[in-house]
Amino acid sequence: MEILAFGVQADEKPMIERAFAGHHDVRCLDVFLTEDTAPIAAGYEIISTSVNAILDHRVLQTLAAGGTQMIAQRSTGFNNIDLEVAERLGLTVARVSSYSPYSVAEFAWTLALAVNRRIVRASNRTRDFDFRLDGLMGRDLRGRTAGVVGTGKIGEAFARIAHGFGMRLLGWDIAENPACAELGMEYVDKDRLLAEADLVSLHVPLLPATHHLLDAAALKSMKDDAILVNSSRGGLVDTEALVTELRAGRFAGVGLDVYEAEAGLFFLDKSLAGIEDDTLARLVTFPHVVVTSHQAYYTEDAVGQIIDTTVQNVLDYTAGRRGENVLVPRPAA
């Protein structure tokens, strides 16, 4: 059987081909799954998709009509998939339930340190042989407060690094993580965390209950000189409200690896076409804001685990097994 994989990055392609070798053939495409590209999947029983694929009812209907029966998504998040429609159409859907939490946690800290110490501005200056220090002053993190929103595996890894810096830890989640409590984390309500934290990092999934978790009111409740980092999902932050706060001169720094309207932008080269998204265009103009293109997970370790799990999901499907990563099970015969 040949598997069709959408949205494959150049670095990923040889890894995917090696992982499937001896099991199934795989055809890797660099285009993302959208309503326009869905017809390419005609005749493929199994397809694999990336995190920025669009799997709404129209795309799922096209896939089902073309003979697709199984979707293996190469990500933990699945907010881009209409699971109810998939079930109604008899499509099996699986995801990658976990991979290296250190990849995302370490990158979140990369963003936090970059905006705190003005690394991007400093690097751009020295490229022009401008070695002044004006405007590059940061702050020690030791003794300051880190607010960790979501204390699962990634949030815990982030908190351990914060603990290493000597920071006070505040946490917010629906359930406490004993490992974080052992680090001295105090669990508080979201309002208190936002009001007291010098650094806020988001590590919760995007669900209806967490959409715009940081809305206009929440952003206003944060310290004027706080640092905000989001390496989870763009929809957790009301970006329009964030731009409003930035225009008012608030926040010491903002590091974003995700953006709520990133589909159709991130992972693509738009350098010649230009950007029609005025909010994103405004966001990247702020000198104390760093935006990266959803690359926090992008390490050899994490991507390797994602691919290995995807292969296992496919093997489980072809063997008639229901693995632990199944979101929509195979219809009963």
Short mmCIF file of C-alpha atoms in Angstrom, two decimals:
data_model
loop_
_atom_site.label_atom_id
_atom_site.label_comp_id
_atom_site.label_asym_id
_atom_site.label_seq_id
_atom_site.Cartn_x
_atom_site.Cartn_y
_atom_site.Cartn_z
CA MET A 1 0.00 0.00 0.00
CA GLU A 2 1.19 3.56 -0.72
CA ILE A 3 0.63 6.24 1.89
CA LEU A 4 0.19 9.88 0.84
CA ALA A 5 1.80 12.39 3.23
CA PHE A 6 0.84 16.06 2.96
CA GLY A 7 2.84 19.04 4.24
CA VAL A 8 6.20 17.29 4.48
CA GLN A 9 9.17 19.55 5.15
CA ALA A 10 12.44 18.93 3.31
CA ASP A 11 14.15 17.85 6.55
CA GLU A 12 11.34 15.42 7.31
CA LYS A 13 11.13 13.64 3.96
CA PRO A 14 14.11 11.26 4.34
CA MET A 15 13.07 10.52 7.93
CA ILE A 16 9.54 9.59 6.83
CA GLU A 17 10.80 7.46 3.95
CA ARG A 18 13.20 5.58 6.23
CA ALA A 19 10.54 5.02 8.89
CA PHE A 20 8.03 3.54 6.42
CA ALA A 21 10.64 1.43 4.59
CA GLY A 22 9.81 -2.25 4.87
CA HIS A 23 6.20 -1.49 5.79
CA HIS A 24 4.54 0.63 3.14
CA ASP A 25 5.53 2.89 0.27
CA VAL A 26 5.07 6.57 1.00
CA ARG A 27 4.64 9.54 -1.32
CA CYS A 28 5.66 12.83 0.32
CA LEU A 29 4.17 16.14 -0.81
CA ASP A 30 5.29 19.59 0.33
CA VAL A 31 1.80 21.01 -0.25
CA PHE A 32 -0.60 21.19 2.67
CA LEU A 33 -3.98 19.55 2.76
CA THR A 34 -6.67 22.09 1.93
CA GLU A 35 -9.91 22.13 -0.02
CA ASP A 36 -7.88 22.81 -3.18
CA THR A 37 -5.36 20.01 -2.65
CA ALA A 38 -7.70 17.35 -1.22
CA PRO A 39 -8.49 15.84 -4.67
CA ILE A 40 -4.84 14.73 -4.89
CA ALA A 41 -5.67 12.10 -2.26
CA ALA A 42 -8.11 10.28 -4.56
CA GLY A 43 -7.28 6.59 -4.57
CA TYR A 44 -5.22 6.67 -1.37
CA GLU A 45 -6.73 4.66 1.47
CA ILE A 46 -4.38 6.23 4.04
CA ILE A 47 -3.11 9.78 4.15
CA SER A 48 -0.92 11.60 6.67
CA THR A 49 -1.36 15.27 7.47
CA SER A 50 0.56 18.00 9.27
CA VAL A 51 -0.54 20.34 12.02
CA ASN A 52 -1.59 23.13 9.64
CA ALA A 53 -3.78 20.94 7.45
CA ILE A 54 -7.40 22.01 7.09
CA LEU A 55 -9.72 19.07 7.68
CA ASP A 56 -13.14 20.70 7.75
CA HIS A 57 -16.32 19.09 6.46
CA ARG A 58 -15.61 20.00 2.83
CA VAL A 59 -12.11 18.50 2.86
CA LEU A 60 -13.24 15.40 4.73
CA GLN A 61 -16.08 14.85 2.28
CA THR A 62 -13.64 15.11 -0.64
CA LEU A 63 -11.28 12.63 1.02
CA ALA A 64 -14.05 10.13 1.73
CA ALA A 65 -15.43 10.43 -1.79
CA GLY A 66 -11.95 9.71 -3.16
CA GLY A 67 -11.60 6.51 -1.18
CA THR A 68 -9.58 7.67 1.83
CA GLN A 69 -10.40 5.70 4.96
CA MET A 70 -7.66 6.65 7.43
CA ILE A 71 -6.05 9.97 8.41
CA ALA A 72 -2.80 9.85 10.40
CA GLN A 73 -2.06 13.33 11.68
CA ARG A 74 1.56 14.08 12.54
CA SER A 75 0.85 16.28 15.55
CA THR A 76 -0.56 16.23 19.06
CA GLY A 77 -3.15 18.94 18.47
CA PHE A 78 -6.23 18.07 16.44
CA ASN A 79 -8.30 21.26 16.62
CA ASN A 80 -7.96 21.45 12.81
CA ILE A 81 -10.02 18.25 12.33
CA ASP A 82 -13.82 18.09 12.43
CA LEU A 83 -14.00 14.79 14.29
CA GLU A 84 -17.80 14.59 14.21
CA VAL A 85 -17.82 14.78 10.42
CA ALA A 86 -14.96 12.29 10.18
CA GLU A 87 -16.91 9.80 12.29
CA ARG A 88 -20.06 10.32 10.26
CA LEU A 89 -18.10 9.65 7.06
CA GLY A 90 -16.50 6.52 8.48
CA LEU A 91 -12.97 7.95 8.50
CA THR A 92 -10.49 6.62 11.04
CA VAL A 93 -8.41 9.42 12.59
CA ALA A 94 -5.25 9.06 14.67
CA ARG A 95 -2.77 11.54 16.06
CA VAL A 96 0.54 11.61 17.93
CA SER A 97 -0.48 11.84 21.57
CA SER A 98 2.97 12.79 22.85
CA TYR A 99 6.56 13.46 21.82
CA SER A 100 9.62 15.10 23.36
CA PRO A 101 8.28 17.82 25.68
CA TYR A 102 11.78 19.26 25.91
CA SER A 103 11.73 20.40 22.28
CA VAL A 104 8.85 22.82 22.92
CA ALA A 105 9.86 23.80 26.46
CA GLU A 106 13.42 24.61 25.42
CA PHE A 107 12.20 26.65 22.46
CA ALA A 108 9.75 28.56 24.66
CA TRP A 109 12.74 29.51 26.78
CA THR A 110 14.67 30.44 23.64
CA LEU A 111 11.92 32.94 22.83
CA ALA A 112 11.77 34.23 26.40
CA LEU A 113 15.51 34.84 26.55
CA ALA A 114 15.62 36.30 23.05
CA VAL A 115 13.04 38.99 23.84
CA ASN A 116 14.38 39.64 27.33
CA ARG A 117 17.95 40.20 26.14
CA ARG A 118 17.01 41.76 22.78
CA ILE A 119 18.98 39.14 20.86
CA VAL A 120 17.36 39.72 17.46
CA ARG A 121 17.89 43.48 17.60
CA ALA A 122 21.48 43.02 18.77
CA SER A 123 22.23 40.54 15.99
CA ASN A 124 20.73 42.80 13.33
CA ARG A 125 22.81 45.71 14.61
CA THR A 126 26.11 43.88 14.60
CA ARG A 127 25.50 42.75 11.03
CA ASP A 128 25.64 46.47 10.21
CA PHE A 129 28.70 46.88 12.49
CA ASP A 130 26.63 48.86 14.99
CA PHE A 131 27.92 47.79 18.38
CA ARG A 132 26.01 50.19 20.62
CA LEU A 133 24.16 48.86 23.66
CA ASP A 134 21.37 51.46 23.61
CA GLY A 135 17.98 49.78 23.92
CA LEU A 136 19.41 46.32 24.62
CA MET A 137 19.04 46.23 28.41
CA GLY A 138 17.30 43.14 29.77
CA ARG A 139 16.57 41.85 33.28
CA ASP A 140 17.86 39.06 35.50
CA LEU A 141 15.29 36.28 35.73
CA ARG A 142 16.52 34.94 39.04
CA GLY A 143 14.10 35.90 41.81
CA ARG A 144 11.35 36.89 39.40
CA THR A 145 8.07 35.02 38.90
CA ALA A 146 7.31 32.58 36.08
CA GLY A 147 3.64 31.88 35.43
CA VAL A 148 3.15 28.51 33.72
CA VAL A 149 -0.29 28.20 32.12
CA GLY A 150 -0.74 24.47 31.65
CA THR A 151 1.50 22.14 33.63
CA GLY A 152 1.43 18.92 31.65
CA LYS A 153 4.62 17.38 30.27
CA ILE A 154 5.70 20.50 28.35
CA GLY A 155 4.69 22.88 31.13
CA GLU A 156 6.58 20.75 33.63
CA ALA A 157 9.71 20.81 31.45
CA PHE A 158 9.39 24.60 31.16
CA ALA A 159 8.96 24.89 34.94
CA ARG A 160 12.08 22.80 35.60
CA ILE A 161 14.13 25.22 33.50
CA ALA A 162 12.56 28.17 35.33
CA HIS A 163 13.44 26.51 38.62
CA GLY A 164 17.02 26.23 37.39
CA PHE A 165 17.06 29.97 36.83
CA GLY A 166 15.99 30.45 40.43
CA MET A 167 12.53 31.76 39.62
CA ARG A 168 9.41 31.68 41.78
CA LEU A 169 6.83 29.40 40.16
CA LEU A 170 3.09 29.98 39.75
CA GLY A 171 0.96 27.43 37.92
CA TRP A 172 -2.56 27.20 36.54
CA ASP A 173 -4.22 24.04 35.28
CA ILE A 174 -7.35 21.97 35.76
CA ALA A 175 -5.28 19.46 37.74
CA GLU A 176 -2.07 19.92 39.70
CA ASN A 177 1.11 18.17 38.58
CA PRO A 178 2.87 16.70 41.66
CA ALA A 179 6.24 17.04 39.93
CA CYS A 180 5.68 20.79 39.58
CA ALA A 181 4.55 21.06 43.19
CA GLU A 182 7.82 19.40 44.23
CA LEU A 183 9.65 22.23 42.47
CA GLY A 184 7.86 24.68 44.75
CA MET A 185 5.18 25.72 42.26
CA GLU A 186 2.16 27.39 43.81
CA TYR A 187 -1.08 26.70 41.99
CA VAL A 188 -3.28 29.79 41.80
CA ASP A 189 -6.21 31.02 39.73
CA LYS A 190 -5.52 32.46 36.31
CA ASP A 191 -6.20 36.06 37.32
CA ARG A 192 -3.63 35.97 40.11
CA LEU A 193 -1.05 34.27 37.92
CA LEU A 194 -1.39 36.91 35.20
CA ALA A 195 -1.27 39.74 37.72
CA GLU A 196 1.87 38.53 39.50
CA ALA A 197 3.98 36.83 36.82
CA ASP A 198 6.96 38.56 35.23
CA LEU A 199 7.01 35.85 32.57
CA VAL A 200 3.88 34.06 31.32
CA SER A 201 4.26 30.96 29.14
CA LEU A 202 1.31 29.11 27.59
CA HIS A 203 1.24 25.31 27.46
CA VAL A 204 -2.42 24.31 27.16
CA PRO A 205 -4.22 22.76 24.17
CA LEU A 206 -6.58 24.79 22.00
CA LEU A 207 -10.13 23.80 22.90
CA PRO A 208 -13.40 25.76 22.86
CA ALA A 209 -12.81 26.49 26.56
CA THR A 210 -9.28 27.83 25.94
CA HIS A 211 -9.91 29.85 22.77
CA HIS A 212 -8.71 33.40 23.49
CA LEU A 213 -7.72 32.34 27.00
CA LEU A 214 -5.74 35.56 26.94
CA ASP A 215 -8.40 37.95 25.74
CA ALA A 216 -8.35 41.73 26.04
CA ALA A 217 -9.21 41.68 29.74
CA ALA A 218 -6.63 39.02 30.57
CA LEU A 219 -3.89 40.86 28.68
CA LYS A 220 -4.73 44.10 30.47
CA SER A 221 -4.42 42.32 33.83
CA MET A 222 -0.78 41.41 33.16
CA LYS A 223 2.14 43.52 34.34
CA ASP A 224 3.13 46.33 32.01
CA ASP A 225 6.67 44.95 31.85
CA ALA A 226 5.76 41.26 31.67
CA ILE A 227 7.12 38.87 29.05
CA LEU A 228 4.58 36.70 27.21
CA VAL A 229 5.51 33.50 25.39
CA ASN A 230 3.16 31.28 23.37
CA SER A 231 4.56 28.08 21.88
CA SER A 232 1.31 26.11 22.08
CA ARG A 233 -1.53 27.24 19.79
CA GLY A 234 -2.16 30.67 18.29
CA GLY A 235 -5.84 30.72 19.17
CA LEU A 236 -5.02 30.91 22.87
CA VAL A 237 -4.27 34.62 22.43
CA ASP A 238 -6.55 37.31 21.04
CA THR A 239 -3.99 38.74 18.63
CA GLU A 240 -5.94 41.91 17.86
CA ALA A 241 -6.09 42.66 21.60
CA LEU A 242 -2.39 41.87 21.92
CA VAL A 243 -1.52 44.38 19.19
CA THR A 244 -3.64 46.98 20.98
CA GLU A 245 -1.66 46.44 24.19
CA LEU A 246 1.66 46.57 22.34
CA ARG A 247 0.67 49.84 20.68
CA ALA A 248 0.01 51.21 24.15
CA GLY A 249 3.63 50.46 25.05
CA ARG A 250 2.94 47.46 27.25
CA PHE A 251 5.03 44.31 27.80
CA ALA A 252 8.79 43.98 27.98
CA GLY A 253 8.73 41.33 25.29
CA VAL A 254 6.50 38.90 23.43
CA GLY A 255 7.68 35.64 21.86
CA LEU A 256 5.23 33.84 19.60
CA ASP A 257 5.88 30.57 17.79
CA VAL A 258 2.21 30.27 16.84
CA TYR A 259 -0.41 32.61 15.41
CA GLU A 260 -4.16 32.13 15.33
CA ALA A 261 -4.39 32.73 11.56
CA GLU A 262 -1.20 30.87 10.67
CA ALA A 263 -2.86 28.33 8.34
CA GLY A 264 -1.91 29.21 4.78
CA LEU A 265 1.06 31.28 6.00
CA PHE A 266 3.35 29.32 8.30
CA PHE A 267 5.65 26.73 6.69
CA LEU A 268 5.38 28.61 3.37
CA ASP A 269 7.60 31.16 1.63
CA LYS A 270 5.62 34.40 1.39
CA SER A 271 8.65 36.65 0.94
CA LEU A 272 7.77 37.58 -2.63
CA ALA A 273 3.98 37.43 -2.43
CA GLY A 274 3.70 39.71 0.59
CA ILE A 275 1.34 39.38 3.53
CA GLU A 276 -2.30 40.42 3.36
CA ASP A 277 -2.78 39.78 7.08
CA ASP A 278 -2.57 43.29 8.53
CA THR A 279 -2.54 42.03 12.12
CA LEU A 280 0.50 39.82 11.58
CA ALA A 281 2.22 42.52 9.54
CA ARG A 282 1.74 44.98 12.43
CA LEU A 283 2.78 42.43 15.03
CA VAL A 284 6.21 41.78 13.52
CA THR A 285 7.02 45.52 13.39
CA PHE A 286 7.35 45.81 17.18
CA PRO A 287 11.04 45.65 18.10
CA HIS A 288 10.40 43.69 21.29
CA VAL A 289 8.31 41.01 19.57
CA VAL A 290 9.77 37.84 18.06
CA VAL A 291 7.57 35.70 15.82
CA THR A 292 8.73 32.30 14.58
CA SER A 293 6.89 29.88 12.31
CA HIS A 294 5.64 27.07 14.56
CA GLN A 295 9.03 25.45 14.92
CA ALA A 296 9.15 24.72 18.65
CA TYR A 297 8.64 20.99 18.06
CA TYR A 298 11.16 20.88 15.21
CA THR A 299 14.07 18.88 16.59
CA GLU A 300 15.47 15.61 15.32
CA ASP A 301 14.32 13.94 18.53
CA ALA A 302 10.74 15.19 18.49
CA VAL A 303 10.18 14.83 14.75
CA GLY A 304 11.62 11.33 14.87
CA GLN A 305 9.19 10.37 17.62
CA ILE A 306 6.29 11.94 15.72
CA ILE A 307 7.12 9.98 12.58
CA ASP A 308 7.67 6.69 14.43
CA THR A 309 4.30 7.08 16.15
CA THR A 310 2.62 7.91 12.84
CA VAL A 311 4.04 4.74 11.30
CA GLN A 312 2.78 2.72 14.26
CA ASN A 313 -0.66 4.30 13.90
CA VAL A 314 -0.75 3.22 10.28
CA LEU A 315 0.41 -0.30 11.15
CA ASP A 316 -2.25 -0.56 13.85
CA TYR A 317 -4.89 0.47 11.35
CA THR A 318 -3.80 -2.01 8.66
CA ALA A 319 -3.66 -4.78 11.27
CA GLY A 320 -7.14 -3.95 12.52
CA ARG A 321 -5.91 -2.80 15.92
CA ARG A 322 -7.15 0.26 17.81
CA GLY A 323 -4.08 2.01 19.16
CA GLU A 324 -3.95 4.52 21.99
CA ASN A 325 -3.63 7.44 19.57
CA VAL A 326 -6.95 6.88 17.79
CA LEU A 327 -9.35 9.83 17.90
CA VAL A 328 -12.02 8.33 15.65
CA PRO A 329 -12.03 4.50 15.56
CA ARG A 330 -12.41 2.33 12.50
CA PRO A 331 -16.10 1.71 11.78
CA ALA A 332 -17.39 -1.67 12.85
CA ALA A 333 -17.59 -4.15 9.99
#
